[in-house]
Every structure is written in structure tokens, then in C-alpha cells.
Coordinates of C-alpha atoms in Angstrom, one line a residue:
Chain A
M295 CA -0.3 0.2 -0.1
V296 CA 3.0 2.2 0.9
W297 CA 4.5 1.6 -2.2
K298 CA 1.4 2.2 -4.1
L299 CA 1.5 5.5 -2.4
L300 CA 5.8 6.2 -3.5
S301 CA 5.5 4.1 -7.0
T302 CA 2.7 6.6 -8.1
N303 CA 5.5 9.0 -9.9
I304 CA 8.2 6.6 -10.6
S305 CA 8.4 6.7 -14.2
R306 CA 9.5 3.6 -16.0
R307 CA 11.0 5.1 -18.6
Q308 CA 13.3 7.0 -16.4
I309 CA 14.2 3.0 -14.9
A310 CA 14.3 1.9 -18.1
A311 CA 17.4 4.1 -18.8
Y312 CA 19.6 3.6 -16.8
T313 CA 18.7 -0.4 -16.8
A314 CA 20.1 -0.4 -20.2
A315 CA 23.2 2.4 -19.7
N316 CA 24.0 -0.2 -17.0
I317 CA 23.8 -2.9 -18.3
I318 CA 25.8 -1.8 -21.6
G319 CA 28.4 -0.6 -18.5
M320 CA 28.7 -4.0 -17.0
L321 CA 28.9 -5.9 -19.5
I322 CA 31.6 -3.9 -21.0
I323 CA 33.8 -3.7 -17.5
G324 CA 33.0 -7.5 -17.0
C325 CA 33.7 -8.3 -20.6
A326 CA 37.3 -5.8 -19.9
L327 CA 38.1 -7.8 -17.0
Q328 CA 37.3 -11.3 -17.8
L329 CA 39.5 -11.4 -21.3
Y330 CA 42.5 -9.4 -19.7
R331 CA 42.5 -12.6 -16.5
D332 CA 41.7 -14.9 -19.7
V333 CA 44.9 -14.2 -21.8
I334 CA 47.5 -12.5 -18.5
P335 CA 47.0 -15.0 -16.0
S336 CA 47.2 -14.3 -12.1
D337 CA 49.6 -17.4 -11.5
D338 CA 51.9 -19.8 -12.7
T339 CA 49.8 -22.6 -12.8
S340 CA 47.9 -21.7 -15.8
S341 CA 48.6 -21.5 -19.1
D342 CA 50.3 -18.4 -20.5
P343 CA 49.3 -17.8 -23.7
L344 CA 52.6 -14.9 -24.3
G345 CA 54.8 -17.2 -23.5
D346 CA 56.4 -17.4 -19.4
I347 CA 55.3 -13.7 -19.1
R348 CA 56.5 -13.8 -15.2
Y349 CA 59.7 -15.1 -16.0
T350 CA 62.4 -13.8 -17.1
V351 CA 66.2 -14.3 -17.5
V352 CA 68.9 -11.9 -16.8
S353 CA 71.8 -11.7 -17.7
R354 CA 75.4 -9.0 -17.9
P355 CA 76.0 -8.3 -21.5
T356 CA 79.3 -9.2 -22.7
T357 CA 79.9 -7.0 -25.9
N358 CA 84.2 -7.8 -25.9
A359 CA 84.5 -11.1 -24.6
I360 CA 85.3 -12.1 -28.5
F361 CA 88.6 -10.2 -27.7
G362 CA 89.5 -11.7 -24.7
G363 CA 86.7 -9.9 -22.2
S364 CA 85.0 -11.8 -19.9
P365 CA 81.2 -11.1 -18.6
Q366 CA 81.1 -10.0 -15.8
G367 CA 80.0 -11.4 -12.8
I368 CA 76.3 -11.4 -11.3
S369 CA 77.2 -11.0 -7.6
D370 CA 74.3 -11.8 -4.6
N371 CA 74.2 -8.1 -3.9
D372 CA 72.9 -7.4 -7.0
I373 CA 70.3 -10.8 -7.1
D374 CA 68.8 -9.4 -3.5
D375 CA 68.6 -6.3 -4.9
I376 CA 66.0 -7.7 -8.2
A377 CA 64.4 -9.7 -5.3
R378 CA 63.8 -6.4 -3.3
Q379 CA 61.8 -4.7 -6.2
P380 CA 58.3 -4.0 -5.9
W381 CA 57.7 -6.4 -9.4
A382 CA 59.9 -9.4 -8.8
E383 CA 58.4 -12.0 -6.3
T384 CA 62.0 -14.0 -6.0
A385 CA 65.1 -14.3 -7.8
S386 CA 67.7 -16.9 -8.4
A387 CA 71.7 -17.2 -10.2
F388 CA 71.9 -19.9 -13.1
I389 CA 74.6 -21.8 -11.4
P390 CA 77.0 -22.2 -13.1
A391 CA 79.5 -25.3 -13.0
G392 CA 83.7 -25.1 -12.6
F393 CA 84.4 -27.9 -14.4
D394 CA 84.4 -28.5 -18.4
V395 CA 81.3 -30.4 -19.6
T396 CA 82.3 -32.9 -22.4
V397 CA 78.5 -35.2 -23.4
G398 CA 79.1 -38.6 -25.8
L399 CA 75.6 -40.6 -27.9
S400 CA 77.1 -43.9 -28.7
F401 CA 74.4 -46.0 -31.3
G402 CA 75.1 -48.7 -33.9
G403 CA 78.5 -49.4 -33.4
G404 CA 80.0 -45.4 -34.1
G405 CA 78.7 -41.8 -32.0
F406 CA 79.2 -38.5 -31.4
S407 CA 80.3 -36.4 -28.6
T408 CA 80.2 -32.6 -28.7
A409 CA 81.8 -30.1 -25.6
L410 CA 78.9 -28.9 -23.5
F411 CA 78.0 -26.5 -21.1
F412 CA 76.0 -27.3 -17.2
E413 CA 73.7 -24.4 -15.2
G414 CA 71.7 -25.4 -13.0
V415 CA 68.6 -23.6 -11.7
P416 CA 66.2 -24.9 -8.5
D417 CA 64.0 -26.7 -9.0
E418 CA 61.1 -23.7 -8.5
Y419 CA 62.0 -22.7 -11.5
L420 CA 61.2 -25.1 -13.7
D421 CA 58.2 -25.8 -16.4
V422 CA 58.3 -28.9 -16.4
K423 CA 58.8 -31.7 -13.7
P424 CA 60.4 -35.0 -15.5
S425 CA 60.0 -38.0 -13.4
G426 CA 64.5 -38.5 -12.9
W427 CA 65.1 -35.5 -12.0
D428 CA 67.3 -35.9 -8.9
F429 CA 70.4 -36.6 -8.4
D430 CA 71.6 -39.6 -5.9
P431 CA 76.5 -39.7 -5.1
L432 CA 76.2 -42.6 -4.6
H433 CA 74.6 -44.0 -8.2
P434 CA 75.6 -40.6 -10.2
Q435 CA 73.8 -40.4 -13.6
V436 CA 73.3 -37.4 -14.8
P437 CA 69.2 -35.5 -15.7
I438 CA 69.6 -33.2 -18.3
I439 CA 67.0 -30.8 -19.5
L440 CA 67.4 -28.9 -22.8
P441 CA 65.9 -26.1 -24.4
R442 CA 63.2 -27.2 -26.7
D443 CA 63.9 -25.3 -29.1
Y444 CA 67.7 -26.8 -29.5
L445 CA 65.2 -30.2 -30.3
T446 CA 63.1 -28.3 -33.3
L447 CA 66.1 -27.1 -34.3
Y448 CA 67.6 -30.3 -34.8
N449 CA 64.3 -32.1 -36.7
F450 CA 63.9 -29.0 -38.5
G451 CA 67.1 -26.9 -39.3
F452 CA 69.7 -29.8 -39.3
A453 CA 68.6 -33.5 -39.0
P454 CA 67.2 -32.7 -42.6
T455 CA 70.0 -31.1 -44.5
R456 CA 72.5 -34.2 -43.2
G457 CA 70.1 -36.8 -43.6
L458 CA 69.3 -37.8 -40.2
P459 CA 65.4 -38.5 -38.5
S460 CA 63.9 -36.5 -36.9
I461 CA 63.3 -37.2 -33.1
D462 CA 60.2 -36.9 -31.3
E463 CA 60.8 -35.7 -27.1
Q464 CA 59.4 -39.4 -26.3
T465 CA 62.5 -41.1 -28.5
A466 CA 64.7 -38.4 -27.1
T467 CA 64.9 -40.0 -23.3
L468 CA 65.5 -42.8 -24.0
A469 CA 68.8 -42.4 -25.6
P470 CA 71.8 -42.7 -23.2
L471 CA 74.0 -40.5 -23.3
K472 CA 77.9 -40.1 -21.3
V473 CA 78.6 -37.2 -19.7
T474 CA 82.5 -36.6 -19.2
L475 CA 83.2 -34.4 -16.2
N476 CA 87.2 -32.5 -17.0
G477 CA 88.7 -30.4 -14.0
N478 CA 90.8 -30.7 -10.3
G479 CA 92.8 -32.6 -12.5
I480 CA 89.7 -35.4 -12.2
S481 CA 88.2 -37.0 -15.3
E482 CA 84.6 -38.9 -14.8
S483 CA 82.6 -40.1 -16.8
L484 CA 78.5 -41.2 -15.8
P485 CA 75.5 -42.1 -17.3
G486 CA 73.4 -39.5 -18.2
R487 CA 69.9 -38.9 -19.1
I488 CA 68.1 -35.9 -21.4
V489 CA 65.1 -35.6 -18.9
G490 CA 62.8 -33.1 -20.6
F491 CA 62.8 -30.6 -22.9
S492 CA 61.6 -26.7 -21.3
S493 CA 59.9 -24.0 -23.1
R494 CA 61.2 -21.3 -20.4
L495 CA 64.3 -22.2 -19.9
N496 CA 66.4 -21.8 -22.6
T497 CA 70.3 -22.8 -21.1
I498 CA 70.5 -27.5 -20.2
A499 CA 69.9 -27.3 -17.2
V500 CA 70.2 -30.1 -14.4
P501 CA 69.6 -30.4 -11.2
E502 CA 71.3 -28.0 -8.3
E503 CA 72.2 -30.8 -6.3
F504 CA 74.1 -32.0 -8.5
L505 CA 75.7 -29.7 -10.0
L506 CA 77.0 -28.4 -6.3
W507 CA 78.5 -31.5 -5.6
A508 CA 80.1 -31.9 -9.0
N509 CA 81.4 -28.4 -8.5
E510 CA 83.1 -29.7 -5.2
R511 CA 84.6 -32.8 -6.4
F512 CA 85.7 -31.1 -9.8
S513 CA 86.5 -27.1 -9.2
P514 CA 87.2 -26.9 -4.9
G515 CA 87.3 -24.3 -3.8
V516 CA 86.2 -22.2 -7.4
T517 CA 82.8 -20.3 -7.2
P518 CA 82.2 -19.2 -10.3
A519 CA 80.0 -16.2 -10.6
P520 CA 76.8 -16.7 -12.3
R521 CA 76.6 -14.4 -15.2
R522 CA 72.2 -15.1 -15.7
V523 CA 70.0 -14.6 -12.3
I524 CA 66.0 -16.3 -13.4
I525 CA 63.3 -13.5 -12.1
K526 CA 60.0 -14.3 -11.2
L527 CA 57.5 -11.8 -11.7
A528 CA 54.9 -10.6 -9.4
D529 CA 53.8 -7.5 -12.1
P530 CA 55.3 -8.9 -15.5
G531 CA 53.8 -5.6 -17.6
N532 CA 55.3 -3.6 -15.3
P533 CA 57.7 -1.0 -17.0
E534 CA 59.9 0.0 -14.3
I535 CA 61.4 -3.6 -15.3
S536 CA 62.6 -2.8 -18.4
R537 CA 64.2 0.0 -16.2
Y538 CA 65.8 -1.1 -13.2
L539 CA 67.7 -3.4 -15.8
S540 CA 69.0 -0.8 -17.8
S541 CA 70.1 1.4 -15.0
R542 CA 71.5 -1.7 -13.6
G543 CA 73.3 -2.5 -17.1
F544 CA 70.6 -5.8 -17.2
E545 CA 69.9 -7.0 -20.3
E546 CA 66.4 -9.4 -20.8
S547 CA 66.6 -12.2 -22.7
G548 CA 63.7 -13.2 -25.2
N549 CA 61.4 -12.4 -22.9
G550 CA 61.1 -8.4 -23.9
D551 CA 58.5 -8.7 -26.3
A552 CA 56.4 -10.7 -24.2
S553 CA 56.4 -8.0 -21.1
R554 CA 55.8 -5.7 -23.7
L555 CA 51.8 -7.1 -25.0
S556 CA 51.1 -7.8 -21.2
H557 CA 51.9 -4.0 -20.7
F558 CA 50.6 -3.2 -23.5
L559 CA 47.1 -4.6 -23.2
R560 CA 47.1 -4.3 -19.5
I561 CA 47.1 -0.6 -20.8
G562 CA 44.3 -2.0 -23.7
A563 CA 42.0 -3.2 -21.0
A564 CA 42.1 -0.6 -18.1
A565 CA 41.0 1.8 -21.4
V566 CA 38.2 -0.6 -21.6
I567 CA 37.1 -1.0 -18.3
G568 CA 37.0 2.9 -17.4
V569 CA 34.6 3.7 -20.4
G570 CA 32.5 0.5 -18.8
V571 CA 33.2 3.0 -15.8
L572 CA 32.8 5.9 -16.8
I573 CA 29.2 4.3 -18.4
C574 CA 28.4 3.1 -15.2
L575 CA 29.1 6.0 -12.8
L576 CA 27.3 8.3 -15.6
S577 CA 23.7 5.8 -15.5
A578 CA 24.5 5.6 -11.7
G579 CA 24.5 9.5 -12.4
I580 CA 20.7 9.3 -13.9
L581 CA 19.2 7.2 -11.3
I582 CA 19.9 9.3 -8.6
L583 CA 18.6 12.4 -10.4
S584 CA 14.9 9.8 -11.7
V585 CA 15.6 9.3 -7.6
F586 CA 16.3 13.1 -6.7
L587 CA 12.7 13.8 -9.2
L588 CA 10.9 10.9 -8.1
L589 CA 11.8 12.9 -4.2
Q590 CA 10.8 16.1 -4.9
K591 CA 7.4 14.5 -7.2
S592 CA 7.3 12.8 -3.7
R593 CA 7.1 14.7 -1.5
A594 CA 3.8 15.7 -0.3
T595 CA 3.3 11.8 0.0
I596 CA 6.5 10.7 1.8
S597 CA 6.2 14.9 4.2
G598 CA 2.1 12.7 5.5
L599 CA 3.7 9.3 5.5
M600 CA 6.2 10.5 7.9
N601 CA 2.9 12.1 9.7
L602 CA 1.6 9.2 10.3
G603 CA 5.1 7.6 11.6
Y604 CA 6.9 6.1 8.8
S605 CA 10.9 6.9 9.6
P606 CA 12.8 7.8 6.5
R607 CA 14.8 4.4 6.8
D608 CA 11.1 2.6 6.5
L609 CA 10.1 5.3 3.4
S610 CA 13.6 5.2 1.8
G611 CA 13.9 0.5 2.1
Y612 CA 11.0 0.6 0.2
Y613 CA 13.0 2.8 -2.8
L614 CA 16.0 1.0 -2.0
R615 CA 14.7 -2.5 -2.2
L616 CA 13.5 -1.2 -5.6
L617 CA 17.2 0.1 -6.8
A618 CA 18.2 -4.3 -4.9
A619 CA 15.8 -5.5 -7.7
V620 CA 17.1 -3.3 -10.8
N621 CA 20.5 -3.8 -10.1
T622 CA 19.9 -7.7 -9.8
A623 CA 18.4 -7.8 -12.9
V624 CA 21.0 -6.0 -14.5
L625 CA 23.8 -8.0 -12.8
L626 CA 21.9 -10.9 -14.9
L627 CA 21.5 -9.4 -17.6
A628 CA 25.0 -8.9 -18.1
G629 CA 26.7 -11.2 -15.8
G630 CA 25.1 -13.7 -18.2
A631 CA 25.8 -12.1 -21.1
T632 CA 29.4 -11.8 -20.0
V633 CA 29.1 -15.5 -19.4
A634 CA 27.5 -15.9 -22.9
A635 CA 31.1 -13.8 -24.8
A636 CA 33.8 -15.6 -22.5
C637 CA 33.0 -19.2 -23.3
W638 CA 32.5 -18.0 -27.5
W639 CA 36.2 -16.0 -27.6
Q640 CA 36.8 -18.7 -24.8
H641 CA 36.2 -22.1 -27.6
R642 CA 38.3 -20.3 -29.4
L643 CA 41.6 -19.3 -27.6
A644 CA 40.9 -23.3 -26.3
D645 CA 42.5 -23.6 -29.4
L646 CA 45.1 -22.0 -30.0
G647 CA 46.0 -23.8 -26.5
I648 CA 45.1 -20.9 -24.2
Y649 CA 43.1 -22.6 -20.6
A650 CA 40.2 -19.8 -19.5
A651 CA 40.4 -19.1 -15.8
S652 CA 37.1 -18.9 -14.3
V653 CA 33.8 -16.1 -14.9
W654 CA 33.3 -16.4 -10.9
P655 CA 36.3 -13.2 -9.8
T656 CA 34.4 -11.6 -13.0
I657 CA 31.1 -12.0 -11.6
A658 CA 31.8 -11.5 -8.1
T659 CA 33.4 -7.8 -9.4
M660 CA 30.4 -7.0 -10.8
A661 CA 28.2 -7.7 -8.7
A662 CA 30.1 -5.8 -5.6
I663 CA 30.8 -2.9 -8.1
L664 CA 26.8 -3.1 -8.2
A665 CA 26.4 -3.8 -4.4
I666 CA 28.1 -0.6 -4.0
Q667 CA 25.9 1.2 -6.8
T668 CA 23.0 -0.1 -4.5
S669 CA 24.2 1.2 -1.1
L670 CA 24.9 4.8 -2.2
S671 CA 21.9 4.8 -4.2
G672 CA 19.8 3.9 -1.3
W673 CA 21.4 6.3 1.3
I674 CA 21.8 9.4 -0.9
T675 CA 17.3 9.0 -0.9
W676 CA 17.4 8.5 2.3
R677 CA 19.9 12.0 3.0
I678 CA 16.9 13.1 0.9
I679 CA 14.2 11.9 3.0
R680 CA 15.4 13.4 6.3
K681 CA 15.8 16.6 4.5
I682 CA 11.4 16.3 3.9
W683 CA 11.5 15.4 7.2
Q684 CA 13.1 18.2 8.1
E685 CA 11.2 21.0 5.7
Chain B
M84 CA 9.1 4.2 25.0
K85 CA 7.6 4.9 28.1
T86 CA 4.5 7.3 27.3
P87 CA 5.8 11.3 28.3
Q88 CA 1.8 12.3 28.7
R89 CA 2.9 16.0 30.2
L90 CA 3.7 18.5 27.9
I91 CA 4.9 21.6 29.6
L92 CA 5.9 24.3 27.5
R93 CA 7.5 27.8 28.7
D94 CA 7.2 31.3 26.6
M95 CA 6.9 29.7 24.1
L96 CA 6.2 32.7 21.1
P97 CA 5.7 31.1 17.2
L98 CA 8.8 33.8 16.4
A99 CA 6.5 35.1 13.0
F100 CA 4.4 36.2 16.5
A101 CA 7.4 38.9 17.9
A102 CA 6.7 41.7 15.5
E103 CA 3.2 41.7 16.1
P104 CA 1.8 42.1 20.1
Q105 CA -1.2 41.7 19.2
K106 CA -1.5 38.7 17.7
H107 CA -0.5 37.1 21.6
S108 CA -0.9 39.7 24.3
A109 CA -4.9 38.6 24.8
S110 CA -3.2 34.8 24.5
E111 CA -3.7 31.8 27.6
I112 CA -0.9 30.0 26.3
W113 CA 1.8 31.8 23.7
L114 CA 4.1 33.4 26.1
R115 CA 2.8 32.1 29.8
E116 CA 5.6 31.2 31.8
V117 CA 4.3 27.4 32.4
M118 CA 1.8 26.4 30.7
E119 CA 0.7 22.8 31.5
F120 CA -1.2 19.8 29.7
L121 CA -1.8 17.3 32.1
P122 CA -3.2 14.0 31.2
G123 CA -6.9 13.0 31.3
Q124 CA -7.8 16.7 30.7
R125 CA -8.8 18.0 27.8
H126 CA -8.5 22.0 25.9
I127 CA -10.1 23.6 23.5
I128 CA -7.9 25.9 22.0
R129 CA -10.2 28.8 20.5
S130 CA -9.3 30.8 17.8
E131 CA -9.7 32.7 14.6
S132 CA -7.9 32.4 11.7
G133 CA -4.5 33.4 11.9
G134 CA -4.0 32.6 16.0
G135 CA -1.2 30.3 15.5
K136 CA -3.4 27.2 16.2
S137 CA -1.9 25.2 13.1
S138 CA 1.4 26.1 14.3
L139 CA 0.2 25.3 17.7
C140 CA -0.2 20.8 16.8
S141 CA 3.2 21.6 14.7
Y142 CA 5.6 22.7 16.9
L143 CA 3.7 19.5 18.9
H144 CA 3.9 16.8 16.0
G145 CA 7.8 18.0 16.2
N146 CA 7.2 19.2 12.1
R147 CA 8.1 22.4 13.4
D148 CA 10.7 24.0 15.6
D149 CA 10.5 27.9 14.7
Y150 CA 9.1 28.7 17.8
S151 CA 11.3 31.2 20.8
G152 CA 11.1 29.1 24.4
S153 CA 10.6 25.5 25.1
L154 CA 8.6 22.3 24.7
T155 CA 9.1 19.9 26.8
I156 CA 7.3 16.0 26.1
G157 CA 6.9 14.1 28.9
D158 CA 10.8 15.1 30.6
K159 CA 13.0 16.2 26.8
D160 CA 12.9 18.7 25.2
A161 CA 11.7 18.6 22.3
R162 CA 13.8 20.2 20.3
R163 CA 16.2 17.7 21.5
L164 CA 14.9 14.8 20.4
S165 CA 15.4 12.4 17.6
V166 CA 14.4 11.7 13.6
R167 CA 14.2 8.1 14.7
E168 CA 12.3 9.6 18.7
W169 CA 10.0 11.9 16.2
T170 CA 8.8 8.4 15.1
E171 CA 8.4 6.9 17.8
L172 CA 6.6 8.9 19.3
R173 CA 4.3 9.5 16.1
R174 CA 3.7 5.5 16.4
S175 CA 2.4 5.4 19.9
V176 CA 2.2 8.5 22.0
I177 CA 0.9 11.3 19.9
A178 CA -2.5 10.9 17.9
Y179 CA -2.7 14.1 15.1
L180 CA -5.1 14.8 13.4
P181 CA -4.1 17.5 11.1
Q182 CA -6.4 20.3 9.3
D183 CA -6.2 19.4 6.0
M184 CA -6.0 15.3 6.9
G185 CA -3.8 13.7 5.0
L186 CA -5.9 11.4 3.3
F187 CA -4.1 9.7 0.4
P188 CA -6.2 10.3 -2.8
T189 CA -6.2 6.9 -4.7
L190 CA -7.0 5.4 -2.1
T191 CA -9.2 3.7 -0.6
A192 CA -10.6 5.2 2.8
M193 CA -10.5 1.9 4.2
E194 CA -6.5 1.6 2.4
N195 CA -6.0 5.1 4.0
I196 CA -7.0 3.6 7.5
I197 CA -4.6 0.4 7.5
L198 CA -2.2 3.2 6.1
K199 CA -1.8 4.0 10.3
N200 CA -3.1 1.1 11.6
R201 CA 0.0 -1.7 10.8
L202 CA 2.2 0.4 12.3
T203 CA 0.9 -0.5 15.2
S204 CA -1.9 -2.9 14.5
H205 CA -3.5 -1.2 17.0
K206 CA -6.9 -1.9 16.2
T207 CA -8.8 -5.1 14.9
R208 CA -10.3 -4.0 11.6
D209 CA -13.8 -5.0 13.0
E210 CA -13.1 -2.4 15.1
I211 CA -12.1 0.2 12.8
M212 CA -14.9 -0.6 10.4
E213 CA -17.4 -0.3 14.5
M214 CA -15.4 3.2 14.9
L215 CA -16.7 4.0 10.9
D216 CA -19.6 3.1 11.5
I217 CA -20.1 4.8 15.0
A218 CA -18.4 7.7 12.4
G219 CA -22.0 7.5 10.1
V220 CA -18.9 6.9 7.6
A221 CA -18.2 3.0 7.5
S222 CA -20.7 2.4 4.1
L223 CA -18.1 4.8 2.6
A224 CA -15.0 2.4 4.0
D225 CA -13.9 1.7 -0.2
R226 CA -14.3 4.8 -2.1
P227 CA -11.5 6.4 -3.1
A228 CA -10.9 9.4 0.0
G229 CA -10.2 11.5 -3.0
K230 CA -14.6 11.2 -3.9
L231 CA -15.6 12.1 -0.1
S232 CA -16.8 14.9 0.3
I233 CA -14.6 17.3 3.0
G234 CA -17.1 16.9 6.2
Q235 CA -16.7 12.6 4.8
Q236 CA -13.2 12.8 4.9
Q237 CA -12.6 14.8 8.4
R238 CA -14.6 11.5 9.8
V239 CA -12.9 9.6 7.3
A240 CA -8.9 11.1 9.2
L241 CA -10.2 10.8 12.6
V242 CA -11.1 7.3 12.9
R243 CA -7.3 6.5 11.4
T244 CA -6.2 9.1 13.9
L245 CA -7.3 7.0 16.6
C246 CA -6.3 3.5 15.0
Q247 CA -2.7 3.9 16.9
P248 CA -1.7 3.9 21.2
F249 CA -1.6 7.5 22.2
G250 CA -1.6 9.3 25.0
I251 CA -1.9 12.5 24.0
L252 CA -4.4 13.7 20.8
L253 CA -4.1 16.4 19.0
L254 CA -7.0 17.7 17.1
D255 CA -6.2 20.2 14.4
E256 CA -9.9 21.7 13.9
P257 CA -11.5 18.2 13.5
V258 CA -15.5 19.0 13.5
S259 CA -15.6 22.1 11.5
H260 CA -17.5 20.6 8.3
L261 CA -19.3 19.1 10.6
D262 CA -22.9 18.8 11.4
Q263 CA -24.1 19.0 14.8
R264 CA -25.1 15.1 13.9
A265 CA -22.0 13.6 13.0
N266 CA -20.4 16.6 15.2
L267 CA -21.6 14.7 18.7
A268 CA -21.2 11.4 17.0
V269 CA -17.2 12.2 16.8
S270 CA -17.3 13.4 19.9
Q271 CA -18.9 10.4 21.2
L272 CA -15.8 8.1 19.9
I273 CA -13.2 10.2 21.2
D274 CA -14.4 10.7 24.3
R275 CA -14.7 7.0 24.2
E276 CA -11.2 6.8 23.5
A277 CA -9.1 9.1 25.4
S278 CA -11.4 8.1 28.4
A279 CA -10.0 4.4 27.7
K280 CA -6.3 5.9 27.4
N281 CA -6.4 8.1 30.0
A282 CA -4.9 10.7 27.4
T283 CA -4.7 14.0 27.1
V284 CA -7.2 15.8 24.3
I285 CA -6.1 19.0 22.4
A286 CA -8.7 20.3 20.0
T287 CA -8.2 23.7 17.9
S288 CA -10.9 25.6 16.5
V289 CA -12.5 28.7 15.1
G290 CA -15.9 28.2 16.0
N291 CA -17.6 24.7 16.3
D292 CA -16.4 23.6 19.1
L293 CA -15.8 19.3 19.7
Q294 CA -18.5 18.7 22.1
L295 CA -16.7 17.4 25.3
D296 CA -17.6 17.0 28.5
G297 CA -14.9 18.9 30.9
C298 CA -13.3 20.4 28.8
L299 CA -11.2 23.4 29.6
R300 CA -11.2 26.1 26.9
L301 CA -8.3 28.1 26.2
S302 CA -7.9 30.6 23.6
L303 CA -5.0 31.1 21.8

């Protein structure tokens, strides 16, 4: 009955205009947010369409190395300083080998061998955790992870020109390797095996535990300075990363493009979200103006009801319920449309090997925005009705 | 809230009257050092038009506070009462019939009454019908208030005013549009309801007085 009185002056057109504007605004916010979350994952457990943008490897350039210069080392202080930066989560050095390495492969009575290098990488930076990735000093065997690019280079570059067969990753892991380590006047051969291929690490990686053991044995008392650092980034698109690394004389390997793309995507998404927020603010403005006009038109009714004993809170409650109902409809429609749109693009992204983020955080964000909008409008309504009381 | 039935006016005067001493020089209420309305007392406050009757009712109902002096309701200064406290007073202490009646024309007579009664569920539907019957408007219960004559509206509004608990019954020219017979009927209804609650009755008038026994007549 009270609502019958209060709703007399409600303009359906104004409510419809507000609802439509708010749906469009929320849809833009929802889609931009979800697309951003799909393309730039927030943790390293999900797929990473831009490459491993949460990891980057840096080194100090060795421009004169070919003429006798040596690569500049990276100190523990450098690594600690990197790890303290707000955009970095953790940083760790690639532990270099202080001994010579030769790897040989025997097959069918023939075989070949080549000089290689090893670097030790803490397990937490691996993108693959293959079985056999461990080291037992009592039964030493060297597990190796190769960059995936090396296999590609062999299969599509080297093998066809030499009439050699292509090999897949599974076959490569079956090859028995002979790893010869030279240093400290000792030469020792150990069995080795390729246990996996990495897209993240551009090095020939062995377990950190093995390298520490081997350095102790083949180059005792010498601790070679690390030359490369792997960084797990907390904020991959942050432009401060490049500035910091340049200022400290570091060079990023490989990750720069992905990082720039990530930064660009972030700016793009922020701009689109900004447009959505602007539309939502405008629609909230329409709503508040409509409520203001409505209350002015209903002034006598509101005053009469307060004379009967209805409080400003009672009366604003009726308007708040209307706002809540309208915004619930906005959430259902804009949320539903966002989910439908996300399903459409997520199918296409899945074809590219990109697996989508959950839509629930996006829906929860939309619900939170609408809840704030509803509460703010309800509070303004209550304030206006209180003012009518005081007049 | 404890029912505060005592009303005390001290040196009260509408601010608009301050420059017009002729308007209040003979008043038995304005600018009295202490003017007290006690439980069970009935007052008819008479004045010509523009004498401040509606202003007084507005002050007592918390709609306005443009007066000098003070007003105490129970043991509280009216100016210090919060919106919540005024709302509570309007629901359960001060029943008010404004001069313009305040009926909502699009609602029926009964809907107008229920709008008030639902706040405290003070009367049953049968009791409401019985009061409408005494006032002579029971047959109009389902008619939109806007379609009723002024006299009929006045009686419906009076019944609505009685549909709440009260300790103070504030009636602004309650029978100004009623004939003698209707006046007597509503006077009897008011007497019955106010007596049952030992309420203070304050009714204003420009000449057509409420026919209550034992009234103190004051000029404003």
C-alpha cells in the first residue's frame, strides 16, 4: 500500500534508461576484465599464452668477450636487490659449472660427442618436473633438461640436411648419454639422460644438487660467479622492470616482447574498463537524478506518510528494494551476457592452447560494483527523505 | 518508550508573532511562563484564523520548531528529540489529526486507515469498521478518499487518527466541516477512546467546538 503511493510518480522510462545504460557499462567492464584475466593469467599454474611472461632471465652483456674480455659476474647483492623490487617475486642465479663437460652419444657402433656447458637451476623455476629429475651422489647419473628450441632446431634444421631422422621428445629421453666431467685433474664419465624439454629455460639445465656436488669435486674452492639470473615476476607488465634492468646494466633475454605485449594489453584493458566504469557512473548519475526528481514529485506523499509515523528509514527502504531489484536484473543480464561472450572467445582461445580463467571472480566484481552502487543510491535516497523531514 | 503524556510549554511564541504583540497579548498559551497539559485533561483551544492553532499543533507534533521558548514532552526538550524518537512518538504517543486531514486521495478510506494501523496493529478490522460506523461513514470504507466530501473525509481521517496507541490526542479543527449530529457522534467516539487511554486531548477550533464534557477552553 505504501509502495502503491510511492510508486505513483516512478517513471518507467527513466528506470529503463538507467537499466539499459548500466547493463552496457557492466557488460563492458565484465568482458574487459574477463578477457584480461584469460589472456594474462595471475598465477603460474595456468597456461600462459604470451609465453612465460612471469619469468625472465637477465644477464650482463659481454660485448668485448670475443676479444678476450670476460662476462661480467652477478653478485649476491645484485640478486638480493632484484628480489627486493616490488615487481619481483623471487630471483635466483643460474649456478654455473666450474668444470668442462663433454657429452657423448653412442649408437650402432658409432657415435659422436660434443663439448657442452651445464647450469644448475632451482627446481621452483622449472616449467616441467620430469621423472628422474633428481641426483643421488652414491649412484651418480646426470639428468638433463634441454631447451625445446634445441630439439626444434635439430628436427627442422640439422636433421633434414644431413639425412638424419627426426626425433620426438619421447625418443630423445631414451638416448643413453655419456657425460664426461673434467676438472681439478680428474676426469670422470657418468651416465646421463635427457629427462625433459623446457620452453622457459634457455640453458642446459641440471639439478642444482648435482652441480653443487660436481663443483665441489671438479673445481673445489672455486666458486664461479653466476652470469645469469632468473626472476619470477610479480607484475610482468610493469614498465619499471625494463628501466631498472637497464639502469643496473642487465639485459633481458627473450622475454621483452611478451612483457611489452603484456603491458600494452594491460593498458588496453584498463582503458576499456575505464570506459565501462564511466558508463556505469553516468547511469548511476541518471539513477540518482531520477530518484531525486521522483522524491521531489512525491514530497507531499512522503511528508504525509512521515506524519503517520513512517520513518525516513522505512520509506527509503522501499526505494532501496526497487534499486536492489533493478540492479539484480542488471547483474543477471550483464553477467549472463559476459559469461556467454566469454564462452565464445574461450573456445577460440582453447584452440590456441590458452585455457581460460574462471568467470566467477569477474561476476563477483560486477556484483560488488552493483552492490556499492545500490548502497550509495540508497544512502542518497535516505538523505533526501531526511531532508524532507527537516523542512 | 515510556508514554510521556505531560506537555509543558515555557514562554512559547511562534517566531513570526514576535513583531506582532496584538496577536498574542490576550493569549492564554503564548508567552505563558509555564503552560502545562496533563494526562486526562481535555482542552479546546480557540482562536480566529491566523492565531497560530496549526502552528501550535505542528510544534507539538514535531513538524516545526520555529518558536521561541521551550516545549517539553515527558521529560525531554522537543528540540533535542531525534528523528527516531519523533517517529516513535508519532506511532505510539501523539495521535494527530491535521487540519488538511492528510488522506491519500487514490487510496480507499479503509486503505488510508490501514496505512496507519499497520504500523502498530492497534485495531482489528472489525474495530475499525465499528468506529467508521459510529462516525457514520462505514458504507464509504471502500470508496477512494478523493471521492468523499470534506465532512466525510474529516470523519475517516479522525478514525485513522484513533488507530494507534496514544497518550496525547492532537486534533486540529476536527469538526470544522461537520454538522451538529456528526459532531456529536465523533465527539462521543473521541471521548470513548481518550478515556480508555487516560489521554490528554488538545483540540483547536475557530468556533465549531468538539462536544466533549469537562473541557478547559483556552484562547490562543
